[in-house]
Coordinates of C-alpha atoms in Angstrom, one line a residue:
X1 CA 119.6 95.9 68.5
X2 CA 119.6 97.4 71.6
X3 CA 118.5 101.4 71.6
X4 CA 121.1 103.0 73.1
X5 CA 120.1 106.0 75.5
X6 CA 121.9 109.1 74.6
X7 CA 120.5 110.9 78.4
X8 CA 123.3 112.3 80.1
X9 CA 122.7 112.2 84.1
X10 CA 124.2 115.5 86.1
X11 CA 125.7 114.5 89.5
X12 CA 124.6 117.3 92.5
X13 CA 128.2 117.2 94.2
X14 CA 127.1 118.6 98.2
X15 CA 130.9 119.4 99.5
X16 CA 131.4 118.6 103.4
X17 CA 130.2 120.8 106.4
X18 CA 132.3 122.8 108.4
X19 CA 133.3 119.8 111.0
X20 CA 136.7 121.5 112.3
X21 CA 135.4 121.3 116.1
X22 CA 135.3 117.3 114.9
X23 CA 138.0 117.4 113.0
X24 CA 140.9 118.9 115.2
X25 CA 139.2 115.7 118.1
X26 CA 140.1 113.0 115.3
X27 CA 142.3 114.6 112.2
X28 CA 141.7 111.1 110.7
X29 CA 137.9 111.8 110.4
X30 CA 137.5 113.7 107.3
X31 CA 134.0 113.7 107.3
X32 CA 130.9 113.0 109.6
X33 CA 128.1 111.0 108.7
X34 CA 125.4 114.1 109.0
X35 CA 128.1 115.2 105.0
X36 CA 127.5 111.5 104.4
X37 CA 123.2 111.4 104.8
X38 CA 123.5 115.0 102.3
X39 CA 124.9 112.9 99.6
X40 CA 123.3 109.3 99.5
X41 CA 119.6 111.7 99.9
X42 CA 120.7 113.8 96.8
X43 CA 122.1 110.9 94.9
X44 CA 119.0 108.6 95.9
X45 CA 116.7 111.2 94.8
X46 CA 118.1 111.9 91.7
X47 CA 118.1 108.2 90.9
X48 CA 114.3 108.4 91.5
X49 CA 113.9 111.1 88.9
X50 CA 114.1 109.4 85.9
X51 CA 111.6 106.3 87.7
X52 CA 108.5 105.9 86.8
X53 CA 106.1 106.7 89.5
X54 CA 105.2 103.0 89.8
X55 CA 108.6 102.4 90.7
X56 CA 111.1 103.8 93.6
X57 CA 114.3 103.4 95.1
X58 CA 116.0 100.5 96.5
X59 CA 119.0 99.4 97.5
X60 CA 120.3 95.7 97.5
X61 CA 123.2 94.7 100.2
X62 CA 125.2 92.1 97.7
X63 CA 127.6 92.1 101.2
X64 CA 124.3 91.0 102.8
X65 CA 123.5 87.7 101.4
X66 CA 122.0 89.7 97.8
X67 CA 119.3 91.1 100.4
X68 CA 116.9 94.3 98.3
X69 CA 114.9 96.5 100.1
X70 CA 112.4 99.5 99.7
X71 CA 114.4 102.6 101.3
X72 CA 111.8 104.5 103.0
X73 CA 114.0 107.2 104.6
X74 CA 117.1 107.4 105.4
X75 CA 118.9 108.9 109.0
X76 CA 122.5 109.1 110.6
X77 CA 124.2 109.9 114.4
X78 CA 126.7 111.9 113.7
X79 CA 130.2 111.4 113.2
X80 CA 129.8 107.2 111.5
X81 CA 126.1 106.0 111.9
X82 CA 124.3 105.8 108.6
X83 CA 120.7 104.2 108.7
X84 CA 118.9 103.3 106.5
X85 CA 114.9 102.2 106.7
X86 CA 113.5 100.6 104.4
X87 CA 111.0 97.5 103.8
X88 CA 110.9 94.0 101.7
X89 CA 109.5 92.7 99.9
X90 CA 107.1 90.9 102.0
X91 CA 106.2 94.0 103.5
X92 CA 108.4 93.7 107.0
X93 CA 110.4 96.9 108.3
X94 CA 113.9 96.7 107.9
X95 CA 116.6 99.1 109.4
X96 CA 120.0 99.0 108.4
X97 CA 123.4 100.8 110.2
X98 CA 126.0 101.0 108.7
X99 CA 129.4 102.7 109.2
X100 CA 130.9 104.9 107.7
X101 CA 134.3 102.4 106.2
X102 CA 131.2 100.3 105.3
X103 CA 129.1 102.1 103.7
X104 CA 128.0 100.2 100.1
X105 CA 124.6 100.0 99.1
X106 CA 123.9 99.5 95.3
X107 CA 120.5 101.9 93.7
X108 CA 118.2 99.2 92.7
X109 CA 114.4 100.7 91.2
X110 CA 111.2 98.2 93.0
X111 CA 108.0 98.4 92.6
X112 CA 106.3 100.9 95.0
X113 CA 104.0 99.4 97.7
X114 CA 102.2 102.3 98.6
X115 CA 99.7 104.2 97.5
X116 CA 100.3 105.3 93.3
X117 CA 97.5 107.3 92.8
X118 CA 99.9 109.4 95.1
X119 CA 102.6 111.3 93.8
X120 CA 106.0 109.5 95.5
X121 CA 107.6 110.3 99.3
X122 CA 111.0 111.9 98.5
X123 CA 114.1 110.7 100.9
X124 CA 114.9 113.3 102.6
X125 CA 112.3 116.1 102.2
X126 CA 111.5 115.7 105.6
X127 CA 114.7 116.9 107.1
X128 CA 116.3 118.3 110.2
X129 CA 119.4 119.8 111.8
X130 CA 119.8 117.0 114.4
X131 CA 120.6 113.4 113.7
X132 CA 118.5 110.5 114.4
X133 CA 120.0 110.1 118.4
X134 CA 119.4 113.9 119.4
X135 CA 115.8 113.0 117.9
X136 CA 115.7 110.1 119.5
X137 CA 116.9 111.4 122.6
X138 CA 114.1 113.7 123.3
X139 CA 111.2 111.6 122.2
X140 CA 112.7 109.3 125.6
X141 CA 112.7 112.1 127.8
X142 CA 109.4 113.2 126.6
X143 CA 108.3 110.1 127.3

């Protein structure tokens, strides 16, 4: 007979940032990608908190042919794009760009492919106040 896990999990709810100036231009868009980014990072880190050190969060995209990949990082482009950076099981790099209205990600535990003796990398640990597109523009200007 299977043992029932009575352990409960708390979910951190992150309210949307002050996006009044954006909503004035587009009242049908209540959240920005940066708001969803904070929620996704929180959910991934919460999911990983119960995993053994040999595992990490992965994503399964059922709508894309049941593809599973390890999630290495998450980014965003306001107002409405979320980017997942990761690797497939064969170590090939993937970047998934999703519109907020199409976001559908199943979190799954996948084996780590990095140095198991090192602490697991925390998603969102290196968060910055500028979206990925701004970082990309800065890198182009430096070149």
